[in-house]
C-alpha cells in the first residue's frame, strides 16, 4: 500500500490560533510574524473561554477575536461545526492550539489533518495530558522539554514536528520547570509555523521530516 505523504504548503498562510488562557505562545508567534519572519497572518484568535486573558491581548493587537460558548451548543460536534464554519469563512490554512483546554472530537481532528498543530510542555510521548511538569518531577527524569506536533484523534500522540530539551535540576519546582520549558515553547512554536509555510514539513506515516 502506498505510504500516506503530506507536504506543508509553501504560501502566505492564514492562521487561526485557539486559546483558553493567557496566550503567551500566541503572542510569541504573533511577534515573529510582526518581525516579518513567518510568511503568514493571524486571521482569527478563537477561544472557548470568554475571559481568556489572551483574547484581550489579541484585541489590543487589533486581531480579530471570537468566543463561542460551548454551553450554547447541544453537543461537542455542534460547537465544532460552528467553529469550522468560522474557519472556512476566513480561508484558514492552519489552526494552532496554544493552551486550548478543550478536547477536540476525532472527526474535527480528521477534517483538519495536517492543518492542526499543538504544543505540549513535555517530551512526548512521555507525560501526555495535564499536570505534566508535576509528573516529570515525580518520575525523576533528568531532562524534559516541549513538543510541537500535529494533532490527531489520539490526544498528544500525533506526528512530532519539533522538540526542545531542558535539564531538570534537583531543586526545580513545577514553577521553575514550567518557566524554563515555556521559554523553549516560545522558540519552537514560531519556528514550526515558519517551516510549515515554507513548505518544509513532510509527513510520512507518523514521522514528520524537516526539508
Ligand atoms: C503551554 O504550556 C502549552 O505547552 C500548553 O498550555 C500552555 C499554554 O500557555 N499546551 P500560553 O497560554 O500559551 O501562555
JSON list of C-alpha atoms and ligand atoms in Angstrom, two decimals:
[
{"chain": "A", "resi": 1, "resn": "UNK", "atom": "CA", "xyz": [0.00, 0.00, 0.00]},
{"chain": "A", "resi": 2, "resn": "UNK", "atom": "CA", "xyz": [1.34, 3.47, -0.89]},
{"chain": "A", "resi": 3, "resn": "UNK", "atom": "CA", "xyz": [2.54, 5.49, 2.10]},
{"chain": "A", "resi": 4, "resn": "UNK", "atom": "CA", "xyz": [0.44, 8.48, 3.10]},
{"chain": "A", "resi": 5, "resn": "UNK", "atom": "CA", "xyz": [2.65, 11.53, 2.36]},
{"chain": "A", "resi": 6, "resn": "UNK", "atom": "CA", "xyz": [1.82, 15.14, 3.26]},
{"chain": "A", "resi": 7, "resn": "UNK", "atom": "CA", "xyz": [3.92, 18.18, 2.37]},
{"chain": "A", "resi": 8, "resn": "UNK", "atom": "CA", "xyz": [3.07, 21.50, 4.01]},
{"chain": "A", "resi": 9, "resn": "UNK", "atom": "CA", "xyz": [2.09, 24.30, 1.59]},
{"chain": "A", "resi": 10, "resn": "UNK", "atom": "CA", "xyz": [4.58, 26.98, 0.53]},
{"chain": "A", "resi": 11, "resn": "UNK", "atom": "CA", "xyz": [2.37, 30.05, 0.59]},
{"chain": "A", "resi": 12, "resn": "UNK", "atom": "CA", "xyz": [1.30, 33.12, 2.53]},
{"chain": "A", "resi": 13, "resn": "UNK", "atom": "CA", "xyz": [-0.75, 31.36, 5.16]},
{"chain": "A", "resi": 14, "resn": "UNK", "atom": "CA", "xyz": [-3.82, 32.27, 7.16]},
{"chain": "A", "resi": 15, "resn": "UNK", "atom": "CA", "xyz": [-3.72, 31.10, 10.73]},
{"chain": "A", "resi": 16, "resn": "UNK", "atom": "CA", "xyz": [-6.33, 30.69, 13.45]},
{"chain": "A", "resi": 17, "resn": "UNK", "atom": "CA", "xyz": [-5.00, 30.46, 17.00]},
{"chain": "A", "resi": 18, "resn": "UNK", "atom": "CA", "xyz": [-7.15, 28.68, 19.60]},
{"chain": "A", "resi": 19, "resn": "UNK", "atom": "CA", "xyz": [-6.57, 29.68, 23.22]},
{"chain": "A", "resi": 20, "resn": "UNK", "atom": "CA", "xyz": [-8.22, 29.23, 26.60]},
{"chain": "A", "resi": 21, "resn": "UNK", "atom": "CA", "xyz": [-5.85, 31.18, 28.83]},
{"chain": "A", "resi": 22, "resn": "UNK", "atom": "CA", "xyz": [-3.02, 33.67, 28.97]},
{"chain": "A", "resi": 23, "resn": "UNK", "atom": "CA", "xyz": [-1.91, 33.19, 25.35]},
{"chain": "A", "resi": 24, "resn": "UNK", "atom": "CA", "xyz": [1.84, 33.61, 25.69]},
{"chain": "A", "resi": 25, "resn": "UNK", "atom": "CA", "xyz": [2.50, 31.19, 22.81]},
{"chain": "A", "resi": 26, "resn": "UNK", "atom": "CA", "xyz": [0.02, 33.09, 20.65]},
{"chain": "A", "resi": 27, "resn": "UNK", "atom": "CA", "xyz": [1.93, 36.30, 21.45]},
{"chain": "A", "resi": 28, "resn": "UNK", "atom": "CA", "xyz": [5.31, 34.70, 20.69]},
{"chain": "A", "resi": 29, "resn": "UNK", "atom": "CA", "xyz": [4.06, 33.56, 17.28]},
{"chain": "A", "resi": 30, "resn": "UNK", "atom": "CA", "xyz": [2.46, 36.92, 16.54]},
{"chain": "A", "resi": 31, "resn": "UNK", "atom": "CA", "xyz": [5.70, 38.72, 17.48]},
{"chain": "A", "resi": 32, "resn": "UNK", "atom": "CA", "xyz": [7.66, 36.63, 14.98]},
{"chain": "A", "resi": 33, "resn": "UNK", "atom": "CA", "xyz": [5.01, 37.30, 12.31]},
{"chain": "A", "resi": 34, "resn": "UNK", "atom": "CA", "xyz": [5.25, 41.04, 13.03]},
{"chain": "A", "resi": 35, "resn": "UNK", "atom": "CA", "xyz": [9.02, 40.80, 12.67]},
{"chain": "A", "resi": 36, "resn": "UNK", "atom": "CA", "xyz": [8.38, 39.52, 9.12]},
{"chain": "A", "resi": 37, "resn": "UNK", "atom": "CA", "xyz": [9.91, 36.11, 9.76]},
{"chain": "A", "resi": 38, "resn": "UNK", "atom": "CA", "xyz": [6.83, 33.95, 9.16]},
{"chain": "A", "resi": 39, "resn": "UNK", "atom": "CA", "xyz": [5.01, 34.04, 5.86]},
{"chain": "A", "resi": 40, "resn": "UNK", "atom": "CA", "xyz": [1.56, 34.16, 7.42]},
{"chain": "A", "resi": 41, "resn": "UNK", "atom": "CA", "xyz": [-1.07, 36.32, 9.05]},
{"chain": "A", "resi": 42, "resn": "UNK", "atom": "CA", "xyz": [-3.32, 35.62, 12.03]},
{"chain": "A", "resi": 43, "resn": "UNK", "atom": "CA", "xyz": [-6.85, 35.68, 10.64]},
{"chain": "A", "resi": 44, "resn": "UNK", "atom": "CA", "xyz": [-8.54, 34.78, 13.92]},
{"chain": "A", "resi": 45, "resn": "UNK", "atom": "CA", "xyz": [-7.89, 34.28, 17.62]},
{"chain": "A", "resi": 46, "resn": "UNK", "atom": "CA", "xyz": [-10.57, 31.96, 18.89]},
{"chain": "A", "resi": 47, "resn": "UNK", "atom": "CA", "xyz": [-11.47, 30.96, 22.44]},
{"chain": "A", "resi": 48, "resn": "UNK", "atom": "CA", "xyz": [-13.90, 28.71, 24.29]},
{"chain": "A", "resi": 49, "resn": "UNK", "atom": "CA", "xyz": [-13.46, 31.00, 27.34]},
{"chain": "A", "resi": 50, "resn": "UNK", "atom": "CA", "xyz": [-14.89, 34.49, 27.24]},
{"chain": "A", "resi": 51, "resn": "UNK", "atom": "CA", "xyz": [-12.47, 35.76, 29.88]},
{"chain": "A", "resi": 52, "resn": "UNK", "atom": "CA", "xyz": [-9.27, 34.25, 28.44]},
{"chain": "A", "resi": 53, "resn": "UNK", "atom": "CA", "xyz": [-6.62, 36.95, 29.04]},
{"chain": "A", "resi": 54, "resn": "UNK", "atom": "CA", "xyz": [-5.11, 36.13, 25.63]},
{"chain": "A", "resi": 55, "resn": "UNK", "atom": "CA", "xyz": [-8.31, 37.33, 23.91]},
{"chain": "A", "resi": 56, "resn": "UNK", "atom": "CA", "xyz": [-7.88, 40.79, 25.43]},
{"chain": "A", "resi": 57, "resn": "UNK", "atom": "CA", "xyz": [-4.27, 40.88, 24.26]},
{"chain": "A", "resi": 58, "resn": "UNK", "atom": "CA", "xyz": [-5.38, 39.87, 20.76]},
{"chain": "A", "resi": 59, "resn": "UNK", "atom": "CA", "xyz": [-7.89, 42.76, 20.75]},
{"chain": "A", "resi": 60, "resn": "UNK", "atom": "CA", "xyz": [-5.19, 45.19, 21.84]},
{"chain": "A", "resi": 61, "resn": "UNK", "atom": "CA", "xyz": [-3.11, 43.92, 18.94]},
{"chain": "A", "resi": 62, "resn": "UNK", "atom": "CA", "xyz": [-6.04, 44.64, 16.58]},
{"chain": "A", "resi": 63, "resn": "UNK", "atom": "CA", "xyz": [-6.55, 41.00, 15.69]},
{"chain": "A", "resi": 64, "resn": "UNK", "atom": "CA", "xyz": [-9.96, 39.54, 15.03]},
{"chain": "A", "resi": 65, "resn": "UNK", "atom": "CA", "xyz": [-11.22, 37.57, 18.01]},
{"chain": "A", "resi": 66, "resn": "UNK", "atom": "CA", "xyz": [-14.12, 35.21, 18.50]},
{"chain": "A", "resi": 67, "resn": "UNK", "atom": "CA", "xyz": [-15.62, 33.50, 21.52]},
{"chain": "A", "resi": 68, "resn": "UNK", "atom": "CA", "xyz": [-18.15, 30.70, 21.00]},
{"chain": "A", "resi": 69, "resn": "UNK", "atom": "CA", "xyz": [-19.55, 29.35, 24.23]},
{"chain": "A", "resi": 70, "resn": "UNK", "atom": "CA", "xyz": [-19.55, 25.52, 24.22]},
{"chain": "A", "resi": 71, "resn": "UNK", "atom": "CA", "xyz": [-22.53, 25.62, 26.61]},
{"chain": "A", "resi": 72, "resn": "UNK", "atom": "CA", "xyz": [-24.63, 27.26, 23.92]},
{"chain": "A", "resi": 73, "resn": "UNK", "atom": "CA", "xyz": [-24.45, 24.11, 21.75]},
{"chain": "A", "resi": 74, "resn": "UNK", "atom": "CA", "xyz": [-26.16, 20.77, 22.43]},
{"chain": "A", "resi": 75, "resn": "UNK", "atom": "CA", "xyz": [-23.08, 18.67, 21.62]},
{"chain": "A", "resi": 76, "resn": "UNK", "atom": "CA", "xyz": [-19.30, 18.99, 21.21]},
{"chain": "A", "resi": 77, "resn": "UNK", "atom": "CA", "xyz": [-19.75, 18.32, 17.49]},
{"chain": "A", "resi": 78, "resn": "UNK", "atom": "CA", "xyz": [-22.28, 21.17, 17.14]},
{"chain": "A", "resi": 79, "resn": "UNK", "atom": "CA", "xyz": [-19.84, 23.59, 18.78]},
{"chain": "A", "resi": 80, "resn": "UNK", "atom": "CA", "xyz": [-17.06, 22.38, 16.48]},
{"chain": "A", "resi": 81, "resn": "UNK", "atom": "CA", "xyz": [-19.28, 22.72, 13.40]},
{"chain": "A", "resi": 82, "resn": "UNK", "atom": "CA", "xyz": [-19.85, 26.37, 14.27]},
{"chain": "A", "resi": 83, "resn": "UNK", "atom": "CA", "xyz": [-16.09, 26.83, 14.76]},
{"chain": "A", "resi": 84, "resn": "UNK", "atom": "CA", "xyz": [-15.34, 25.11, 11.44]},
{"chain": "A", "resi": 85, "resn": "UNK", "atom": "CA", "xyz": [-17.77, 27.42, 9.64]},
{"chain": "A", "resi": 86, "resn": "UNK", "atom": "CA", "xyz": [-15.88, 30.43, 11.03]},
{"chain": "A", "resi": 87, "resn": "UNK", "atom": "CA", "xyz": [-12.58, 28.95, 9.83]},
{"chain": "A", "resi": 88, "resn": "UNK", "atom": "CA", "xyz": [-13.98, 28.41, 6.34]},
{"chain": "A", "resi": 89, "resn": "UNK", "atom": "CA", "xyz": [-15.29, 31.98, 6.17]},
{"chain": "A", "resi": 90, "resn": "UNK", "atom": "CA", "xyz": [-11.73, 33.20, 6.68]},
{"chain": "A", "resi": 91, "resn": "UNK", "atom": "CA", "xyz": [-9.98, 30.63, 4.44]},
{"chain": "A", "resi": 92, "resn": "UNK", "atom": "CA", "xyz": [-7.83, 29.46, 7.34]},
{"chain": "A", "resi": 93, "resn": "UNK", "atom": "CA", "xyz": [-4.93, 27.20, 6.32]},
{"chain": "A", "resi": 94, "resn": "UNK", "atom": "CA", "xyz": [-3.59, 26.22, 9.73]},
{"chain": "A", "resi": 95, "resn": "UNK", "atom": "CA", "xyz": [-5.09, 26.02, 13.20]},
{"chain": "A", "resi": 96, "resn": "UNK", "atom": "CA", "xyz": [-2.67, 26.44, 16.09]},
{"chain": "A", "resi": 97, "resn": "UNK", "atom": "CA", "xyz": [-3.72, 25.20, 19.50]},
{"chain": "A", "resi": 98, "resn": "UNK", "atom": "CA", "xyz": [-1.97, 27.30, 22.12]},
{"chain": "A", "resi": 99, "resn": "UNK", "atom": "CA", "xyz": [-3.23, 26.36, 25.54]},
{"chain": "A", "resi": 100, "resn": "UNK", "atom": "CA", "xyz": [-6.67, 25.39, 24.17]},
{"chain": "A", "resi": 101, "resn": "UNK", "atom": "CA", "xyz": [-8.11, 23.38, 27.04]},
{"chain": "A", "resi": 102, "resn": "UNK", "atom": "CA", "xyz": [-10.86, 21.52, 25.26]},
{"chain": "A", "resi": 103, "resn": "UNK", "atom": "CA", "xyz": [-10.64, 18.05, 23.78]},
{"chain": "A", "resi": 104, "resn": "UNK", "atom": "CA", "xyz": [-11.43, 18.02, 20.07]},
{"chain": "A", "resi": 105, "resn": "UNK", "atom": "CA", "xyz": [-13.57, 15.28, 18.58]},
{"chain": "A", "resi": 106, "resn": "UNK", "atom": "CA", "xyz": [-11.96, 12.67, 16.29]},
{"chain": "A", "resi": 107, "resn": "UNK", "atom": "CA", "xyz": [-13.96, 13.99, 13.33]},
{"chain": "A", "resi": 108, "resn": "UNK", "atom": "CA", "xyz": [-12.66, 17.56, 13.83]},
{"chain": "A", "resi": 109, "resn": "UNK", "atom": "CA", "xyz": [-9.08, 16.24, 14.02]},
{"chain": "A", "resi": 110, "resn": "UNK", "atom": "CA", "xyz": [-9.58, 14.14, 10.90]},
{"chain": "A", "resi": 111, "resn": "UNK", "atom": "CA", "xyz": [-11.10, 17.05, 8.96]},
{"chain": "A", "resi": 112, "resn": "UNK", "atom": "CA", "xyz": [-8.10, 19.25, 9.82]},
{"chain": "A", "resi": 113, "resn": "UNK", "atom": "CA", "xyz": [-5.49, 16.53, 9.43]},
{"chain": "A", "resi": 114, "resn": "UNK", "atom": "CA", "xyz": [-2.03, 18.13, 8.99]},
{"chain": "A", "resi": 115, "resn": "UNK", "atom": "CA", "xyz": [-3.63, 21.58, 9.36]},
{"chain": "A", "resi": 116, "resn": "UNK", "atom": "CA", "xyz": [-3.84, 21.41, 13.15]},
{"chain": "A", "resi": 117, "resn": "UNK", "atom": "CA", "xyz": [-0.83, 21.84, 15.47]},
{"chain": "A", "resi": 118, "resn": "UNK", "atom": "CA", "xyz": [-0.41, 21.79, 19.22]},
{"chain": "A", "resi": 119, "resn": "UNK", "atom": "CA", "xyz": [2.35, 22.50, 21.71]},
{"chain": "A", "resi": 120, "resn": "UNK", "atom": "CA", "xyz": [2.81, 20.33, 24.77]},
{"chain": "A", "resi": 121, "resn": "UNK", "atom": "CA", "xyz": [5.11, 21.11, 27.73]},
{"chain": "A", "resi": 122, "resn": "UNK", "atom": "CA", "xyz": [6.92, 17.74, 27.83]},
{"chain": "A", "resi": 123, "resn": "UNK", "atom": "CA", "xyz": [8.95, 15.47, 25.57]},
{"chain": "A", "resi": 124, "resn": "UNK", "atom": "CA", "xyz": [6.16, 13.39, 24.06]},
{"chain": "A", "resi": 125, "resn": "UNK", "atom": "CA", "xyz": [5.34, 10.55, 24.12]},
{"chain": "A", "resi": 126, "resn": "UNK", "atom": "CA", "xyz": [6.37, 10.96, 27.77]},
{"chain": "A", "resi": 127, "resn": "UNK", "atom": "CA", "xyz": [3.86, 12.70, 30.01]},
{"chain": "A", "resi": 128, "resn": "UNK", "atom": "CA", "xyz": [0.83, 13.35, 27.81]},
{"chain": "A", "resi": 129, "resn": "UNK", "atom": "CA", "xyz": [-2.25, 15.00, 29.33]},
{"chain": "A", "resi": 130, "resn": "UNK", "atom": "CA", "xyz": [-2.34, 17.50, 32.17]},
{"chain": "A", "resi": 131, "resn": "UNK", "atom": "CA", "xyz": [-0.05, 18.45, 35.11]},
{"chain": "A", "resi": 132, "resn": "UNK", "atom": "CA", "xyz": [2.93, 17.30, 33.11]},
{"chain": "A", "resi": 133, "resn": "UNK", "atom": "CA", "xyz": [5.69, 19.16, 34.97]},
{"chain": "A", "resi": 134, "resn": "UNK", "atom": "CA", "xyz": [4.47, 17.57, 38.21]},
{"chain": "A", "resi": 135, "resn": "UNK", "atom": "CA", "xyz": [4.54, 14.14, 36.55]},
{"chain": "A", "resi": 136, "resn": "UNK", "atom": "CA", "xyz": [8.05, 14.75, 35.16]},
{"chain": "A", "resi": 137, "resn": "UNK", "atom": "CA", "xyz": [9.37, 15.80, 38.59]},
{"chain": "A", "resi": 138, "resn": "UNK", "atom": "CA", "xyz": [7.71, 12.86, 40.34]},
{"chain": "A", "resi": 139, "resn": "UNK", "atom": "CA", "xyz": [9.13, 10.44, 37.79]},
{"chain": "A", "resi": 140, "resn": "UNK", "atom": "CA", "xyz": [12.60, 11.86, 38.31]},
{"chain": "A", "resi": 141, "resn": "UNK", "atom": "CA", "xyz": [13.52, 12.47, 34.67]},
{"chain": "A", "resi": 142, "resn": "UNK", "atom": "CA", "xyz": [16.77, 14.38, 34.15]},
{"chain": "A", "resi": 143, "resn": "UNK", "atom": "CA", "xyz": [15.53, 16.13, 31.00]},
{"chain": "A", "resi": 144, "resn": "UNK", "atom": "CA", "xyz": [12.14, 17.43, 29.94]},
{"chain": "A", "resi": 145, "resn": "UNK", "atom": "CA", "xyz": [11.11, 19.94, 27.32]},
{"chain": "A", "resi": 146, "resn": "UNK", "atom": "CA", "xyz": [8.48, 20.93, 24.80]},
{"chain": "A", "resi": 147, "resn": "UNK", "atom": "CA", "xyz": [6.95, 19.28, 21.74]},
{"chain": "A", "resi": 148, "resn": "UNK", "atom": "CA", "xyz": [5.19, 20.77, 18.73]},
{"chain": "A", "resi": 149, "resn": "UNK", "atom": "CA", "xyz": [3.12, 18.13, 17.00]},
{"chain": "A", "resi": 150, "resn": "UNK", "atom": "CA", "xyz": [0.29, 17.64, 14.56]},
{"chain": "A", "resi": 151, "resn": "UNK", "atom": "CA", "xyz": [-2.98, 16.86, 16.27]},
{"chain": "A", "resi": 152, "resn": "UNK", "atom": "CA", "xyz": [-4.71, 13.54, 15.68]},
{"chain": "A", "resi": 153, "resn": "UNK", "atom": "CA", "xyz": [-7.66, 11.93, 17.42]},
{"chain": "A", "resi": 154, "resn": "UNK", "atom": "CA", "xyz": [-5.17, 10.21, 19.73]},
{"chain": "A", "resi": 155, "resn": "UNK", "atom": "CA", "xyz": [-4.61, 13.06, 22.22]},
{"chain": "A", "resi": 156, "resn": "UNK", "atom": "CA", "xyz": [-0.97, 14.32, 22.32]},
{"chain": "A", "resi": 157, "resn": "UNK", "atom": "CA", "xyz": [0.19, 11.47, 20.07]},
{"chain": "A", "resi": 158, "resn": "UNK", "atom": "CA", "xyz": [0.27, 12.98, 16.56]},
{"chain": "A", "resi": 159, "resn": "UNK", "atom": "CA", "xyz": [3.46, 13.29, 14.41]},
{"chain": "A", "resi": 160, "resn": "UNK", "atom": "CA", "xyz": [6.18, 15.24, 16.20]},
{"chain": "A", "resi": 161, "resn": "UNK", "atom": "CA", "xyz": [7.39, 18.35, 14.31]},
{"chain": "A", "resi": 162, "resn": "UNK", "atom": "CA", "xyz": [9.94, 19.90, 16.71]},
{"chain": "A", "resi": 163, "resn": "UNK", "atom": "CA", "xyz": [11.15, 19.31, 20.25]},
{"chain": "A", "resi": 164, "resn": "UNK", "atom": "CA", "xyz": [13.36, 21.27, 22.63]},
{"chain": "A", "resi": 165, "resn": "UNK", "atom": "CA", "xyz": [15.08, 19.83, 25.68]},
{"chain": "A", "resi": 166, "resn": "UNK", "atom": "CA", "xyz": [15.67, 21.40, 29.10]},
{"chain": "A", "resi": 167, "resn": "UNK", "atom": "CA", "xyz": [17.61, 19.85, 32.00]},
{"chain": "A", "resi": 168, "resn": "UNK", "atom": "CA", "xyz": [15.63, 19.07, 35.14]},
{"chain": "A", "resi": 169, "resn": "UNK", "atom": "CA", "xyz": [17.65, 20.21, 38.14]},
{"chain": "A", "resi": 170, "resn": "UNK", "atom": "CA", "xyz": [17.35, 18.69, 41.60]},
{"chain": "A", "resi": 171, "resn": "UNK", "atom": "CA", "xyz": [15.93, 21.86, 43.09]},
{"chain": "A", "resi": 172, "resn": "UNK", "atom": "CA", "xyz": [13.44, 22.50, 40.27]},
{"chain": "A", "resi": 173, "resn": "UNK", "atom": "CA", "xyz": [9.81, 23.00, 41.24]},
{"chain": "A", "resi": 174, "resn": "UNK", "atom": "CA", "xyz": [6.76, 22.83, 38.98]},
{"chain": "A", "resi": 175, "resn": "UNK", "atom": "CA", "xyz": [7.04, 26.61, 38.60]},
{"chain": "A", "resi": 176, "resn": "UNK", "atom": "CA", "xyz": [10.75, 26.78, 37.71]},
{"chain": "A", "resi": 177, "resn": "UNK", "atom": "CA", "xyz": [10.46, 23.84, 35.32]},
{"chain": "A", "resi": 178, "resn": "UNK", "atom": "CA", "xyz": [7.37, 25.32, 33.62]},
{"chain": "A", "resi": 179, "resn": "UNK", "atom": "CA", "xyz": [9.16, 28.62, 33.22]},
{"chain": "A", "resi": 180, "resn": "UNK", "atom": "CA", "xyz": [12.20, 27.01, 31.57]},
{"chain": "A", "resi": 181, "resn": "UNK", "atom": "CA", "xyz": [10.02, 24.94, 29.27]},
{"chain": "A", "resi": 182, "resn": "UNK", "atom": "CA", "xyz": [7.84, 27.93, 28.33]},
{"chain": "A", "resi": 183, "resn": "UNK", "atom": "CA", "xyz": [10.91, 29.84, 27.12]},
{"chain": "A", "resi": 184, "resn": "UNK", "atom": "CA", "xyz": [11.65, 26.97, 24.74]},
{"chain": "A", "resi": 185, "resn": "UNK", "atom": "CA", "xyz": [8.00, 26.77, 23.65]},
{"chain": "A", "resi": 186, "resn": "UNK", "atom": "CA", "xyz": [8.21, 30.39, 22.58]},
{"chain": "A", "resi": 187, "resn": "UNK", "atom": "CA", "xyz": [11.10, 29.50, 20.26]},
{"chain": "A", "resi": 188, "resn": "UNK", "atom": "CA", "xyz": [9.97, 26.22, 18.72]},
{"chain": "A", "resi": 189, "resn": "UNK", "atom": "CA", "xyz": [6.29, 27.05, 18.12]},
{"chain": "A", "resi": 190, "resn": "UNK", "atom": "CA", "xyz": [7.02, 30.06, 15.88]},
{"chain": "A", "resi": 191, "resn": "UNK", "atom": "CA", "xyz": [9.76, 28.01, 14.20]},
{"chain": "A", "resi": 192, "resn": "UNK", "atom": "CA", "xyz": [7.32, 25.18, 13.40]},
{"chain": "A", "resi": 193, "resn": "UNK", "atom": "CA", "xyz": [4.80, 27.63, 11.90]},
{"chain": "A", "resi": 194, "resn": "UNK", "atom": "CA", "xyz": [7.58, 29.26, 9.86]},
{"chain": "A", "resi": 195, "resn": "UNK", "atom": "CA", "xyz": [8.70, 25.87, 8.49]},
{"chain": "A", "resi": 196, "resn": "UNK", "atom": "CA", "xyz": [5.10, 24.95, 7.71]},
{"chain": "A", "resi": 197, "resn": "UNK", "atom": "CA", "xyz": [4.53, 27.86, 5.33]},
{"chain": "A", "resi": 198, "resn": "UNK", "atom": "CA", "xyz": [7.97, 27.47, 3.81]},
{"chain": "A", "resi": 199, "resn": "UNK", "atom": "CA", "xyz": [6.69, 24.12, 2.57]},
{"chain": "A", "resi": 200, "resn": "UNK", "atom": "CA", "xyz": [9.36, 22.35, 4.55]},
{"chain": "A", "resi": 201, "resn": "UNK", "atom": "CA", "xyz": [7.40, 19.89, 6.68]},
{"chain": "A", "resi": 202, "resn": "UNK", "atom": "CA", "xyz": [6.84, 16.48, 5.17]},
{"chain": "A", "resi": 203, "resn": "UNK", "atom": "CA", "xyz": [4.86, 13.82, 6.99]},
{"chain": "A", "resi": 204, "resn": "UNK", "atom": "CA", "xyz": [5.24, 10.19, 6.06]},
{"chain": "A", "resi": 205, "resn": "UNK", "atom": "CA", "xyz": [3.16, 7.86, 8.15]},
{"chain": "A", "resi": 206, "resn": "UNK", "atom": "CA", "xyz": [3.65, 9.09, 11.70]},
{"chain": "A", "resi": 207, "resn": "UNK", "atom": "CA", "xyz": [7.07, 10.72, 11.10]},
{"chain": "A", "resi": 208, "resn": "UNK", "atom": "CA", "xyz": [7.48, 14.40, 10.26]},
{"chain": "A", "resi": 209, "resn": "UNK", "atom": "CA", "xyz": [10.65, 15.37, 8.37]},
{"chain": "A", "resi": 210, "resn": "UNK", "atom": "CA", "xyz": [12.05, 18.91, 8.03]},
{"chain": "A", "resi": 211, "resn": "UNK", "atom": "CA", "xyz": [13.26, 19.54, 4.48]},
{"chain": "B", "resi": 1, "resn": "LIG", "atom": "C1", "xyz": [1.67, 25.92, 27.45]},
{"chain": "B", "resi": 1, "resn": "LIG", "atom": "O1", "xyz": [2.47, 25.42, 28.49]},
{"chain": "B", "resi": 1, "resn": "LIG", "atom": "C2", "xyz": [1.44, 24.86, 26.41]},
{"chain": "B", "resi": 1, "resn": "LIG", "atom": "O2", "xyz": [2.50, 23.97, 26.29]},
{"chain": "B", "resi": 1, "resn": "LIG", "atom": "C3", "xyz": [0.23, 24.14, 26.92]},
{"chain": "B", "resi": 1, "resn": "LIG", "atom": "O3", "xyz": [-0.57, 25.14, 27.52]},
{"chain": "B", "resi": 1, "resn": "LIG", "atom": "C4", "xyz": [0.26, 26.23, 27.93]},
{"chain": "B", "resi": 1, "resn": "LIG", "atom": "C5", "xyz": [-0.29, 27.45, 27.27]},
{"chain": "B", "resi": 1, "resn": "LIG", "atom": "O4", "xyz": [0.36, 28.62, 27.69]},
{"chain": "B", "resi": 1, "resn": "LIG", "atom": "N1", "xyz": [-0.43, 23.44, 25.86]},
{"chain": "B", "resi": 1, "resn": "LIG", "atom": "P1", "xyz": [0.04, 30.00, 26.99]},
{"chain": "B", "resi": 1, "resn": "LIG", "atom": "O5", "xyz": [-1.46, 30.23, 27.11]},
{"chain": "B", "resi": 1, "resn": "LIG", "atom": "O6", "xyz": [0.48, 29.91, 25.56]},
{"chain": "B", "resi": 1, "resn": "LIG", "atom": "O7", "xyz": [0.81, 31.01, 27.77]}
]
